[in-house]
Coordinates of C-alpha atoms and ligand atoms in Angstrom, one line a residue:
M1 CA 0.0 0.0 0.0
T2 CA 1.2 3.5 -0.8
F3 CA 0.2 7.0 0.2
K4 CA -0.9 7.6 -3.4
S5 CA -3.2 4.6 -3.3
L6 CA -5.0 6.1 -0.3
G7 CA -6.0 9.0 -2.5
L8 CA -3.5 11.6 -1.3
S9 CA -2.3 14.2 -3.8
D10 CA 1.3 14.8 -4.9
A11 CA 1.9 17.8 -2.7
F12 CA 1.3 15.6 0.4
I13 CA 3.1 12.6 -0.9
K14 CA 6.2 14.8 -1.5
A15 CA 5.9 16.1 2.1
V16 CA 5.6 12.6 3.7
E17 CA 8.4 11.3 1.5
E18 CA 10.6 14.1 2.8
K19 CA 9.8 12.9 6.3
G20 CA 11.1 9.5 5.3
Y21 CA 7.8 7.6 5.4
T22 CA 7.6 5.0 2.8
T23 CA 4.4 3.1 3.7
P24 CA 1.3 4.4 5.5
S25 CA 1.0 3.0 9.0
P26 CA -2.1 0.8 9.8
I27 CA -4.1 3.7 11.2
Q28 CA -3.3 5.8 8.2
Q29 CA -4.3 3.0 5.8
K30 CA -7.6 2.5 7.6
A31 CA -8.6 6.1 8.4
I32 CA -7.4 8.2 5.5
P33 CA -9.8 6.9 2.8
H34 CA -12.8 7.4 5.1
I35 CA -11.7 10.9 6.1
L36 CA -11.2 11.8 2.5
Q37 CA -14.8 10.7 1.8
G38 CA -16.0 13.2 4.4
K39 CA -17.1 10.5 6.9
D40 CA -17.0 10.9 10.7
V41 CA -14.4 8.6 12.2
L42 CA -13.9 7.2 15.7
A43 CA -10.4 5.9 15.9
S44 CA -8.8 3.9 18.6
A45 CA -5.1 4.8 18.4
Q46 CA -2.5 5.8 20.7
T47 CA 0.5 8.1 20.2
G48 CA 3.2 6.3 18.2
T49 CA 0.8 4.8 15.6
G50 CA 1.1 7.7 13.1
K51 CA -2.4 8.9 14.0
T52 CA -1.4 12.6 13.6
A53 CA -0.6 12.2 9.9
G54 CA -3.7 9.9 9.7
F55 CA -6.0 12.8 10.3
T56 CA -3.8 15.8 9.3
L57 CA -3.1 14.7 5.7
P58 CA -6.7 14.1 4.6
V59 CA -8.0 17.2 6.4
L60 CA -5.3 19.3 4.7
Q61 CA -6.2 17.8 1.4
Y62 CA -9.9 18.6 2.0
L63 CA -9.0 22.2 2.9
V64 CA -6.9 22.6 -0.3
E65 CA -9.7 21.1 -2.5
T66 CA -12.4 23.3 -1.1
K67 CA -10.6 26.6 -0.7
H68 CA -12.4 29.3 -2.7
E69 CA -12.1 32.4 -0.8
K70 CA -9.3 34.9 -0.5
Y71 CA -9.7 35.5 3.2
R72 CA -9.3 32.5 5.4
P73 CA -12.2 31.6 7.6
L74 CA -11.2 29.0 10.2
R75 CA -12.4 25.7 8.7
A76 CA -10.6 22.9 10.6
L77 CA -10.0 22.7 14.3
V78 CA -7.8 20.2 16.1
L79 CA -8.4 20.1 19.9
T80 CA -5.7 18.5 22.1
P81 CA -5.5 18.0 25.9
T82 CA -2.0 19.5 26.4
R83 CA 0.2 22.2 25.2
E84 CA 2.9 19.8 24.2
L85 CA 0.6 17.7 22.1
A86 CA -0.8 20.9 20.5
A87 CA 2.7 22.0 19.6
Q88 CA 3.5 18.6 18.1
V89 CA 0.4 18.3 16.1
Y90 CA 1.0 21.9 14.8
E91 CA 4.5 21.0 13.8
N92 CA 3.1 18.0 11.8
V93 CA 0.5 20.2 10.2
R94 CA 3.2 22.7 9.1
E95 CA 5.4 19.9 7.7
Y96 CA 2.6 18.2 5.8
S97 CA 1.3 21.5 4.4
K98 CA 4.7 22.6 3.2
Y99 CA 3.7 22.4 -0.5
V100 CA 0.2 23.8 -0.3
D101 CA -1.3 27.2 0.3
I102 CA -2.8 26.6 3.8
K103 CA -2.2 28.7 6.9
S104 CA -2.1 27.0 10.3
A105 CA -1.6 28.2 13.8
V106 CA -1.4 26.8 17.3
I107 CA -3.1 28.2 20.4
F108 CA -2.5 27.2 24.0
G109 CA -2.4 28.7 27.5
G110 CA 0.7 29.6 29.5
V111 CA 1.9 32.2 27.0
K112 CA 0.6 35.7 26.4
P113 CA -2.4 35.8 24.1
A114 CA -1.6 39.0 22.1
S115 CA 0.4 37.3 19.4
Q116 CA -2.1 34.5 19.2
I117 CA -4.9 37.0 18.6
A118 CA -2.8 38.8 15.9
T119 CA -2.2 35.4 14.2
L120 CA -5.9 34.6 14.2
R121 CA -6.8 38.0 12.8
R122 CA -4.6 37.4 9.8
G123 CA -6.6 34.4 8.9
V124 CA -6.0 30.7 9.6
D125 CA -7.4 27.7 7.7
I126 CA -6.5 25.1 10.3
L127 CA -6.0 25.7 14.0
V128 CA -4.6 23.4 16.7
A129 CA -5.6 24.4 20.2
T130 CA -6.1 23.4 23.8
P131 CA -9.7 23.9 24.9
G132 CA -9.3 26.4 27.8
R133 CA -7.3 29.1 25.9
L134 CA -9.4 28.7 22.8
L135 CA -12.5 29.3 24.7
D136 CA -11.0 32.5 26.3
L137 CA -10.1 33.8 22.8
H138 CA -13.5 32.9 21.5
D139 CA -15.0 34.9 24.4
Q140 CA -12.9 37.8 23.4
K141 CA -14.2 37.4 19.8
A142 CA -10.6 36.8 18.5
V143 CA -11.9 33.7 16.7
S144 CA -15.1 32.5 15.1
F145 CA -16.2 28.9 14.7
K146 CA -19.1 29.6 12.3
R147 CA -17.3 28.2 9.3
I148 CA -15.8 25.1 10.8
D149 CA -16.1 22.1 8.5
V150 CA -14.0 19.6 10.3
L151 CA -13.5 19.1 14.1
I152 CA -10.8 16.8 15.3
L153 CA -10.6 15.7 18.9
D154 CA -7.1 14.2 19.6
E155 CA -6.6 12.1 22.7
A156 CA -10.2 12.6 23.6
D157 CA -9.9 10.3 26.6
R158 CA -7.2 12.5 28.1
M159 CA -9.3 15.6 27.5
L160 CA -12.1 14.0 29.6
D161 CA -9.6 13.0 32.3
M162 CA -8.4 16.5 32.5
G163 CA -11.9 17.8 33.0
F164 CA -12.4 19.4 29.6
A165 CA -15.8 18.0 28.9
R166 CA -17.6 21.3 29.7
D167 CA -15.2 23.3 27.6
L168 CA -15.6 20.9 24.7
N169 CA -19.4 21.1 24.8
K170 CA -19.3 24.8 24.9
L171 CA -16.8 25.1 22.1
I172 CA -18.9 22.7 20.0
S173 CA -22.1 24.7 20.7
F174 CA -20.6 27.6 18.6
M175 CA -19.9 25.4 15.6
P176 CA -22.2 24.6 12.7
T177 CA -24.0 21.3 13.2
K178 CA -23.1 20.2 9.8
R179 CA -19.5 19.3 9.9
Q180 CA -17.2 16.3 9.8
N181 CA -16.0 15.0 13.2
L182 CA -12.9 12.9 13.9
M183 CA -12.2 11.5 17.3
F184 CA -9.1 9.8 18.4
S185 CA -8.7 8.1 21.7
A186 CA -6.3 5.5 23.2
T187 CA -8.9 4.0 25.5
F188 CA -12.7 3.7 25.4
S189 CA -14.4 4.2 28.7
D190 CA -18.1 4.7 29.0
D191 CA -17.6 8.4 29.3
I192 CA -15.7 8.4 26.0
K193 CA -18.4 6.4 24.3
K194 CA -20.9 8.9 25.6
L195 CA -18.9 11.9 24.3
A196 CA -18.5 10.1 20.9
S197 CA -22.2 9.5 20.6
G198 CA -23.0 13.1 21.3
I199 CA -20.5 14.4 18.7
L200 CA -20.1 11.9 15.9
N201 CA -22.7 11.0 13.3
N202 CA -22.6 7.4 12.1
P203 CA -18.9 7.2 12.6
V204 CA -16.7 4.6 10.9
E205 CA -14.9 2.9 13.6
V206 CA -11.2 2.3 13.1
E207 CA -9.1 0.2 15.4
T208 CA -5.4 -0.4 15.2
A209 CA -4.9 -2.3 18.4
P210 CA -7.4 -4.2 20.6
Q211 CA -9.0 -2.0 23.2
N212 CA -6.6 -1.0 25.9
A213 CA -3.9 -3.2 24.4
T214 CA -0.4 -1.9 24.7
A215 CA 1.8 -1.2 21.8
Q216 CA 3.3 -4.4 20.4
K217 CA 7.0 -5.2 20.8
V218 CA 7.1 -3.7 24.3
S219 CA 8.4 -5.9 27.0
H220 CA 7.0 -5.2 30.4
K221 CA 9.1 -5.8 33.5
V222 CA 8.1 -5.2 37.1
Y223 CA 10.7 -5.0 39.8
K224 CA 9.3 -5.3 43.3
I225 CA 11.2 -2.9 45.4
D226 CA 11.6 -1.1 48.6
K227 CA 9.9 2.3 48.2
K228 CA 12.8 4.1 49.9
R229 CA 15.4 2.6 47.5
K230 CA 13.7 3.4 44.2
T231 CA 16.0 6.3 43.5
E232 CA 19.1 4.3 44.2
F233 CA 17.9 1.5 42.1
T234 CA 17.0 3.8 39.2
I235 CA 20.5 5.3 39.2
K236 CA 21.9 1.7 39.2
L237 CA 19.6 0.7 36.4
I238 CA 20.6 3.6 34.2
K239 CA 24.4 3.3 35.0
D240 CA 24.7 -0.5 34.9
N241 CA 22.8 -0.7 31.6
N242 CA 24.4 2.4 30.0
I243 CA 20.9 3.7 29.3
D244 CA 21.3 6.9 27.4
Q245 CA 17.7 7.9 26.8
V246 CA 14.9 7.1 29.2
L247 CA 11.6 8.7 30.1
I248 CA 10.7 8.2 33.7
F249 CA 7.2 8.7 35.1
T250 CA 6.4 9.8 38.6
R251 CA 3.0 10.3 40.0
T252 CA 3.5 13.8 41.4
K253 CA 5.2 17.0 40.4
H254 CA 7.1 17.0 43.6
G255 CA 8.3 13.5 43.0
A256 CA 9.5 14.4 39.5
N257 CA 11.5 17.3 40.9
K258 CA 13.0 15.3 43.7
L259 CA 14.0 12.4 41.4
T260 CA 15.5 14.8 38.9
Q261 CA 17.6 16.5 41.6
N262 CA 18.9 13.1 42.8
L263 CA 19.7 11.9 39.3
V264 CA 21.7 15.1 38.6
K265 CA 23.5 14.7 41.9
A266 CA 24.4 11.2 40.7
K267 CA 25.8 12.8 37.5
I268 CA 23.0 11.6 35.3
S269 CA 21.8 14.5 33.2
A270 CA 18.1 14.9 33.7
A271 CA 15.2 17.4 33.6
A272 CA 11.7 17.4 34.9
I273 CA 8.6 18.2 32.9
H274 CA 5.3 18.8 34.7
G275 CA 2.4 21.2 35.1
N276 CA 4.3 23.6 37.4
K277 CA 7.0 24.2 34.9
S278 CA 6.7 27.2 32.5
Q279 CA 6.0 26.5 28.9
G280 CA 9.5 27.6 28.0
A281 CA 11.1 25.2 30.5
R282 CA 9.0 22.3 29.3
T283 CA 9.8 22.9 25.7
K284 CA 13.5 23.3 26.5
A285 CA 13.5 20.0 28.5
L286 CA 11.8 18.1 25.7
Q287 CA 14.1 19.5 23.1
N288 CA 17.3 18.7 25.1
F289 CA 16.0 15.2 25.6
K290 CA 15.2 14.7 22.0
E291 CA 18.7 16.0 21.0
N292 CA 20.2 13.7 23.6
S293 CA 21.8 16.5 25.5
I294 CA 20.1 15.1 28.6
K295 CA 19.7 11.4 29.2
V296 CA 16.6 11.4 31.4
L297 CA 13.3 13.2 31.2
V298 CA 11.2 12.8 34.3
A299 CA 7.5 13.5 33.7
T300 CA 4.1 13.3 35.3
D301 CA 1.4 11.7 33.3
I302 CA -0.3 14.8 32.1
A303 CA 2.9 16.6 31.1
A304 CA 4.0 13.5 29.1
R305 CA 0.8 13.1 27.3
G306 CA 1.3 12.8 23.6
L307 CA 5.0 13.6 23.6
D308 CA 6.5 12.7 20.3
I309 CA 9.8 11.1 21.1
P310 CA 10.4 8.6 18.3
L311 CA 12.1 5.3 18.9
L312 CA 12.3 5.7 22.6
P313 CA 14.0 2.5 23.9
H314 CA 13.1 2.6 27.6
V315 CA 10.3 3.9 29.8
I316 CA 10.6 3.6 33.6
N317 CA 7.6 3.8 35.8
Y318 CA 9.2 5.1 39.0
E319 CA 5.8 4.8 40.4
L320 CA 2.8 3.0 38.9
P321 CA 0.0 5.2 37.9
N322 CA -3.1 4.9 40.0
V323 CA -5.3 5.2 36.9
P324 CA -4.6 2.0 35.1
E325 CA -5.2 3.5 31.6
D326 CA -2.3 5.8 32.2
Y327 CA 0.0 2.8 32.1
V328 CA -1.2 2.2 28.5
H329 CA -0.5 5.8 27.7
R330 CA 2.9 5.8 29.4
I331 CA 4.2 2.7 27.6
G332 CA 2.9 4.2 24.4
R333 CA 6.1 6.2 24.5
T334 CA 8.2 3.1 23.8
G335 CA 8.4 0.5 21.2
R336 CA 7.3 3.0 18.6
A337 CA 7.4 2.9 14.9
G338 CA 8.1 -0.8 15.0
A339 CA 11.1 -0.5 17.3
E340 CA 11.5 -2.7 20.4
G341 CA 10.8 -1.1 23.7
E342 CA 11.1 -1.9 27.3
A343 CA 8.8 -0.7 30.0
I344 CA 10.2 -1.1 33.5
S345 CA 8.0 -0.5 36.6
L346 CA 9.3 -0.1 40.1
V347 CA 6.6 -1.4 42.4
C348 CA 6.7 -1.1 46.1
S349 CA 4.3 -3.0 48.4
E350 CA 1.8 -0.1 48.5
E351 CA 1.5 -0.3 44.7
T352 CA 0.6 -3.9 44.3
E353 CA -3.0 -3.1 43.8
Y354 CA -2.2 -0.7 41.1
Q355 CA -0.3 -3.5 39.4
S356 CA -3.4 -5.8 39.6
E357 CA -5.6 -3.1 38.1
I358 CA -3.2 -2.6 35.2
E359 CA -2.9 -6.4 34.6
K360 CA -6.7 -6.5 34.6
I361 CA -7.1 -3.9 31.8
L362 CA -4.1 -5.4 29.8
K363 CA -5.5 -8.9 30.3
E364 CA -2.0 -10.1 31.0
R365 CA 0.4 -10.6 33.9
L366 CA 3.4 -8.4 34.0
E367 CA 6.7 -10.3 34.4
T368 CA 7.6 -9.6 38.0
S369 CA 11.0 -10.0 39.6
I370 CA 12.8 -9.1 42.8
I371 CA 16.4 -7.8 42.7
E372 CA 18.5 -9.1 45.5
G373 CA 19.4 -6.3 47.9
F374 CA 16.4 -4.2 46.9
E375 CA 13.5 -6.4 48.2
P376 CA 10.4 -4.7 49.3
I377 CA 10.7 -4.2 53.0
D378 CA 7.5 -5.6 54.1
T379 CA 7.8 -8.6 51.8
A380 CA 10.0 -11.6 52.5
P381 CA 12.3 -12.7 49.7
P382 CA 10.6 -15.2 47.4
K383 CA 10.5 -18.8 48.4
R384 CA 13.3 -21.1 47.2
A385 CA 11.1 -22.3 44.4
A386 CA 11.7 -19.0 42.7
T387 CA 14.1 -19.4 39.9
Q388 CA 17.0 -17.1 39.2
S389 CA 16.3 -15.2 36.0
K390 CA 18.8 -13.9 33.5
G391 CA 19.3 -10.2 33.6
S392 CA 21.7 -7.6 32.6
F393 CA 22.3 -6.4 36.1
G394 CA 22.2 -7.5 39.8
K395 CA 21.2 -10.9 41.0
K396 CA 17.6 -11.1 40.0
K397 CA 15.1 -13.5 41.4
K398 CA 11.9 -14.2 39.7
G399 CA 9.1 -13.3 41.9
G400 CA 6.8 -15.1 39.5
N401 CA 5.3 -14.0 36.4
S402 CA 2.4 -15.7 37.7
G403 CA 2.6 -12.9 39.2
S404 CA 0.9 -10.9 40.2
S405 CA 0.8 -8.5 42.7
N406 CA -1.1 -10.7 45.0
E407 CA 1.6 -13.2 45.1
N408 CA 4.0 -11.3 47.3
K409 CA 2.1 -11.3 50.6
P410 CA 3.7 -9.1 53.2
K411 CA 5.6 -11.3 55.6
G412 CA 6.4 -8.5 58.0
K413 CA 10.2 -8.6 58.5
P414 CA 11.9 -5.6 57.0
H415 CA 14.9 -6.6 55.0
F416 CA 17.0 -3.6 55.7
K417 CA 18.2 -2.5 59.0
G418 CA 16.6 0.7 60.2
N419 CA 13.9 0.7 57.6
K420 CA 10.4 0.6 58.8
P421 CA 7.8 -1.2 56.8
A422 CA 6.0 1.2 54.5
N423 CA 2.7 0.1 56.0
A424 CA 3.8 -0.7 59.5
S425 CA 0.3 -1.3 60.7
G426 CA 0.2 -4.2 58.3
S427 CA -3.0 -2.8 56.8
R428 CA -3.3 -2.8 53.1
R429 CA -5.1 -0.5 50.8
T430 CA -8.4 -1.9 49.8
G431 CA -10.8 -1.1 47.1
A432 CA -10.0 0.3 43.6
P433 CA -7.4 3.0 43.5
K434 CA -8.9 6.5 43.4
K435 CA -8.4 8.8 40.5
K436 CA -6.3 11.8 41.4
R437 CA -5.4 14.9 39.4
Y438 CA -1.9 16.2 39.1
Ligands
AMP501 P1 2.0 9.9 16.1 O1 1.4 8.7 16.5 O2 1.2 10.7 15.1 O3 2.5 10.7 17.2 O4 3.3 9.5 15.2 C1 4.4 8.8 15.8 C2 5.7 8.9 15.0 O5 5.6 8.2 13.8 C3 6.0 10.4 14.6 O6 7.4 10.6 14.8 C4 5.7 10.4 13.1 O7 6.6 11.3 12.4 C5 6.0 9.0 12.7 N1 5.2 8.5 11.5 C6 4.0 8.9 11.1 N2 3.6 8.2 10.0 C7 4.6 7.4 9.7 C8 4.8 6.5 8.6 N3 3.8 6.2 7.7 N4 6.0 5.9 8.5 C9 6.9 6.1 9.4 N5 6.8 6.9 10.5 C10 5.7 7.6 10.6

């Protein structure tokens, strides 16, 4: 299959060839022909599948083919949950529209609105935006949605997670009812289905991976570990394995800062990216990471959402996410574009339930090991039956792929002198983990 056979015109084929793409990815093969036909599409696709080109190319082609006016009313709008994703999608739009007369712009919060307003006044065919700032600018009459023909919701699940449902509905209420709608989401909760049924008309459903399935070619490893020694272990992991590009997830902004400081102290170049960082600092950290001038990017879930870091070999979950779908999103950062990837999770006793929740949605057990010397403090080392597993570092004992979380029952005796069990009362978290915002 070629880009030409999908119905794309020469100007776009030239642009994708320059990017080095030879064949359309599965999501592109499935979605592009429907989008070109003007159909609504509901696509299950995570970052790394080529979804951005999957919607950008046909929408740009539509805009070129139907452009009749000298002035440029806004006709296509891409909404994304985060600034970083907006910036990335915009970068793609610019690259793919290199050889056509289409004007694009990006709008997000955290920067002064004056230049955004000026850009909008000059006329834009396609706009990429985050919902909050766009709504502000619409309130200020800096932009009109009256001529929108195509609405694209990228990473719709994350938009809902971030509480954008009201903003979305408000934005949509200003648009013509007759328009093409494209919705992309990595996961399909009931809320997403509800949102989709309110927005899409008879959508063609396009799937590239089974629901909530993780990207192929990613090996998952869980190391059961003492909570207090995660940093030490992370440093060892990076140094012993000469890892020179790794994205590490923490659950909190504070945790991201602290880990970054400790990595830098251990002479591992690192930067943190999270919601309390300025837009400039986030962009710089991401750029340095992409250019390999820093080895480690430490991120919270929301900040990392949709980051385009091609061919990332490793992702470390310093802490497991308490929302299991976030695990799917996190590991979507590795094993991309057909490359092998490794997702390593450091799981302390308090997090075993999160692991169970993740295993439930993945419908698979995660390979779970204990590294000698780093055992979780309220968990006895595995019984003798445990086999030694091969590994590139440390003396690793298999805690059982069987796995699961429930297998390592706390036995009480702390392994390390002076360390108190994390849950000294012996009580364990019960019930499903609660969703928290960061
Ligand atoms: P996305 O899922 O849109 O974030 O894209 C993930 C990565 O795949 C980006 O770095 C794209 O530039 C790249 N990409 C998109 N389409 C293709 C393709 N057909 N062949 C190779 N790489 C692609």
